[in-house]
Coordinates of C-alpha atoms in Angstrom, one line a residue:
Chain C
X1 CA 133.9 93.7 52.2
X2 CA 137.1 93.6 50.3
X3 CA 139.6 90.5 50.8
X4 CA 143.0 89.0 49.8
X5 CA 143.9 85.5 49.6
X6 CA 147.5 84.2 49.4
X7 CA 147.1 80.3 49.1
X8 CA 150.7 79.7 49.4
X9 CA 151.8 80.2 53.0
X10 CA 155.6 79.2 52.2
X11 CA 157.3 78.8 48.8
X12 CA 161.0 77.2 48.6
X13 CA 162.8 77.8 45.0
X14 CA 166.2 77.3 43.8
X15 CA 168.2 80.4 42.8
X16 CA 168.0 81.1 39.5
X17 CA 164.6 79.5 39.2
X18 CA 161.6 81.3 38.1
X19 CA 159.0 82.3 40.9
X20 CA 155.1 82.7 40.6
X21 CA 153.3 84.0 44.1
X22 CA 149.3 83.8 43.6
X23 CA 147.3 86.4 44.9
X24 CA 143.4 86.4 44.6
X25 CA 141.1 89.1 45.5
X26 CA 137.4 89.7 46.2
X27 CA 136.4 93.4 45.6
X28 CA 133.1 94.7 44.2
X29 CA 134.7 97.6 41.6
X30 CA 137.6 97.8 39.9
X31 CA 140.4 97.3 42.6
X32 CA 143.7 98.7 43.0
X33 CA 146.5 95.9 43.6
X34 CA 149.6 96.0 45.3
X35 CA 152.4 93.7 46.1
X36 CA 155.0 94.6 48.8
X37 CA 158.0 93.0 50.1
X38 CA 159.0 92.7 53.7
X39 CA 162.4 91.7 55.0
X40 CA 162.7 90.3 58.8
X41 CA 162.1 93.0 61.3
X42 CA 161.6 95.8 58.5
X43 CA 158.8 97.7 56.9
X44 CA 157.1 97.2 53.7
X45 CA 158.8 98.2 50.2
X46 CA 156.3 98.6 47.5
X47 CA 157.3 96.0 44.4
X48 CA 154.6 97.4 42.1
X49 CA 151.0 98.6 41.6
X50 CA 148.2 98.2 39.3
X51 CA 145.5 101.0 39.1
X52 CA 144.3 100.8 35.4
X53 CA 145.5 100.3 32.0
X54 CA 147.8 97.5 30.8
X55 CA 147.2 94.5 33.0
X56 CA 150.9 93.5 33.1
X57 CA 152.5 95.6 35.4
X58 CA 156.5 95.8 35.7
X59 CA 158.0 96.6 39.0
X60 CA 161.2 96.8 40.7
X61 CA 164.0 94.3 41.2
X62 CA 162.7 92.5 37.9
X63 CA 159.4 91.5 39.2
X64 CA 156.1 91.6 37.4
X65 CA 152.6 91.0 38.0
X66 CA 149.4 90.4 35.6
X67 CA 145.8 91.5 36.7
X68 CA 143.3 89.1 35.7
X69 CA 139.8 90.3 36.0
X70 CA 138.1 87.4 34.9
X71 CA 140.2 85.2 37.6
X72 CA 140.2 87.7 40.2
X73 CA 143.8 87.5 40.5
X74 CA 147.1 89.5 40.5
X75 CA 149.9 87.0 40.7
X76 CA 153.5 88.1 41.2
X77 CA 156.3 86.6 39.0
X78 CA 160.0 86.7 38.4
X79 CA 161.9 84.7 35.7
X80 CA 165.1 84.2 37.8
X81 CA 165.2 84.6 41.6
X82 CA 168.2 85.7 43.4
X83 CA 169.1 84.6 46.9
X84 CA 168.2 88.5 48.2
X85 CA 164.6 88.0 47.1
X86 CA 164.1 85.6 50.2
X87 CA 161.7 87.7 52.4
X88 CA 157.6 87.8 53.0
X89 CA 155.7 88.9 50.1
X90 CA 152.2 90.5 50.9
X91 CA 149.7 91.3 48.1
X92 CA 147.2 94.0 48.9
X93 CA 143.8 95.4 47.6
X94 CA 142.9 99.1 48.1
X95 CA 139.7 101.0 47.9
X96 CA 138.8 104.0 46.0
X97 CA 136.8 107.2 46.7
X98 CA 137.2 108.4 50.2
X99 CA 138.5 105.3 51.5
X100 CA 141.7 105.3 49.1
X101 CA 145.1 104.4 50.4
X102 CA 143.2 101.9 52.9
X103 CA 144.4 98.6 52.2
X104 CA 143.6 94.9 53.0
X105 CA 146.5 92.6 53.0
X106 CA 146.7 88.9 52.5
X107 CA 148.2 86.4 54.6
X108 CA 151.8 86.5 53.1
X109 CA 153.6 84.1 51.6
X110 CA 157.6 83.4 52.8
X111 CA 160.1 83.0 50.3
X112 CA 162.9 80.9 51.0
X113 CA 165.6 80.5 48.0
X114 CA 168.0 77.8 47.9
X115 CA 171.5 78.3 46.6
Chain S
X1 CA 159.5 110.1 46.0
X2 CA 157.3 110.5 49.1
X3 CA 159.0 109.6 52.5
X4 CA 157.2 108.7 55.7
X5 CA 159.3 108.7 58.7
X6 CA 157.9 106.6 61.9
X7 CA 159.7 106.8 65.2
X8 CA 160.8 104.9 67.3
X9 CA 161.8 102.1 65.4
X10 CA 161.8 99.9 68.6
X11 CA 160.5 100.5 71.9
X12 CA 160.7 98.4 74.9
X13 CA 158.1 99.4 77.6
X14 CA 156.6 98.1 81.5
X15 CA 153.4 96.9 81.5
X16 CA 150.8 99.4 82.4
X17 CA 152.9 102.3 81.0
X18 CA 151.8 104.5 77.8
X19 CA 153.9 104.7 74.6
X20 CA 153.6 107.0 71.9
X21 CA 154.2 106.4 68.1
X22 CA 154.9 109.1 65.7
X23 CA 154.3 109.1 61.9
X24 CA 155.3 111.9 59.7
X25 CA 155.2 112.7 56.2
X26 CA 158.7 114.4 55.4
X27 CA 158.2 115.9 52.0
X28 CA 154.3 115.9 51.4
X29 CA 151.1 116.7 53.3
X30 CA 149.1 114.0 54.3
X31 CA 145.5 114.7 55.1
X32 CA 144.8 110.7 55.7
X33 CA 147.0 108.4 57.5
X34 CA 146.6 104.8 58.3
X35 CA 148.1 102.7 61.3
X36 CA 148.3 99.0 60.9
X37 CA 149.4 96.2 63.4
X38 CA 151.1 93.3 62.8
X39 CA 151.4 90.3 65.2
X40 CA 154.5 87.9 64.8
X41 CA 154.3 85.7 61.8
X42 CA 151.1 87.2 60.7
X43 CA 149.5 89.8 58.2
X44 CA 149.2 93.5 58.7
X45 CA 145.6 94.4 60.2
X46 CA 144.3 98.0 59.6
X47 CA 143.7 99.4 63.1
X48 CA 142.4 103.0 62.4
X49 CA 142.2 105.6 59.7
X50 CA 143.6 109.0 60.9
X51 CA 142.3 112.2 59.5
X52 CA 143.7 115.5 60.0
X53 CA 141.6 117.9 62.2
X54 CA 139.0 115.2 63.1
X55 CA 138.5 111.8 65.0
X56 CA 140.0 108.7 63.8
X57 CA 138.0 106.1 62.4
X58 CA 138.8 102.6 63.9
X59 CA 138.3 99.3 62.5
X60 CA 135.9 96.6 64.4
X61 CA 137.5 95.2 67.4
X62 CA 140.1 98.1 67.7
X63 CA 139.7 99.7 71.4
X64 CA 139.4 103.5 70.9
X65 CA 140.5 104.2 74.3
X66 CA 143.4 102.0 74.4
X67 CA 144.8 103.1 71.2
X68 CA 144.7 106.8 70.7
X69 CA 145.3 108.5 67.4
X70 CA 145.9 112.4 67.2
X71 CA 146.3 113.7 63.7
X72 CA 146.8 117.7 64.7
X73 CA 148.7 118.8 61.5
X74 CA 149.0 117.7 57.9
X75 CA 152.5 116.1 58.4
X76 CA 152.3 114.1 61.7
X77 CA 149.8 111.4 63.3
X78 CA 150.7 110.0 66.4
X79 CA 149.4 106.7 68.1
X80 CA 149.4 106.3 71.6
X81 CA 149.2 102.6 73.4
X82 CA 147.6 103.4 76.9
X83 CA 148.5 101.1 79.6
X84 CA 150.3 98.9 77.6
X85 CA 150.4 94.9 78.1
X86 CA 152.4 92.3 76.8
X87 CA 149.8 91.4 74.4
X88 CA 150.2 94.7 72.6
X89 CA 153.5 93.8 71.8
X90 CA 153.4 94.0 68.1
X91 CA 154.6 95.6 65.3
X92 CA 153.0 98.9 64.6
X93 CA 153.2 100.6 61.0
X94 CA 151.6 103.8 59.3
X95 CA 151.2 104.9 55.7
X96 CA 150.2 108.1 54.6
X97 CA 148.0 109.3 51.9
X98 CA 149.3 112.2 49.5
X99 CA 147.0 115.2 49.6
X100 CA 144.8 115.6 46.4
X101 CA 146.9 112.7 44.7
X102 CA 145.9 109.5 43.0
X103 CA 148.8 107.6 44.0
X104 CA 149.4 105.2 46.9
X105 CA 149.9 105.5 50.2
X106 CA 153.6 105.5 51.7
X107 CA 154.6 103.4 54.7
X108 CA 156.7 104.2 57.3
X109 CA 159.4 101.9 58.6
X110 CA 157.4 100.7 61.6
X111 CA 157.7 100.3 65.0
X112 CA 158.6 97.2 67.2
X113 CA 156.6 97.7 70.4
X114 CA 157.8 94.9 73.4
X115 CA 155.8 95.2 76.6
X116 CA 157.4 93.6 79.5

């Protein structure tokens, strides 16, 4: 069974500082990997996804993530955080084949941004 | 891009009543939709997979008779919470998979259900 671990429940950074959110996954085959952001009381917005190819993936809002198969990781990074980035971030792994689109989410990481 | 509309966005109901939540794919056909539940300060958990024209597949621990799922057309799936109780209060969110496409599933805006 697939699983996702986000080791950091809560991260606080200063505005302008760099950010890295960790994500480790467990999956038997080549995974489909996603990062979503959720503002309080809102739905999910897709930041970026990895299906295949280049292991460094660029997303919206200046985010990027790197797929490292050897470490089973898909960490999210941003070089300079803005106050509007404060939200909860979810890493997710998806299955292929007939289960395509079905996601397993990590526990989420709450990001607080100090001015 | 593909748009998934979920309605209502918020609903308050009395304990013992039933509530229906709709999930529509507005500009694409979705043979498969997924329903997730998110309790406060927790992650999203898959409840069931909804397939057009057939019975839904429920995840372990999800009561089929309590959470009725109907996927009668290629653009609409509904989740009915029957005999709702306060412990059913949660954020419910659906996603839809584009038919014959290798892209990601697209999420609706979610429904905040409060049972009083």
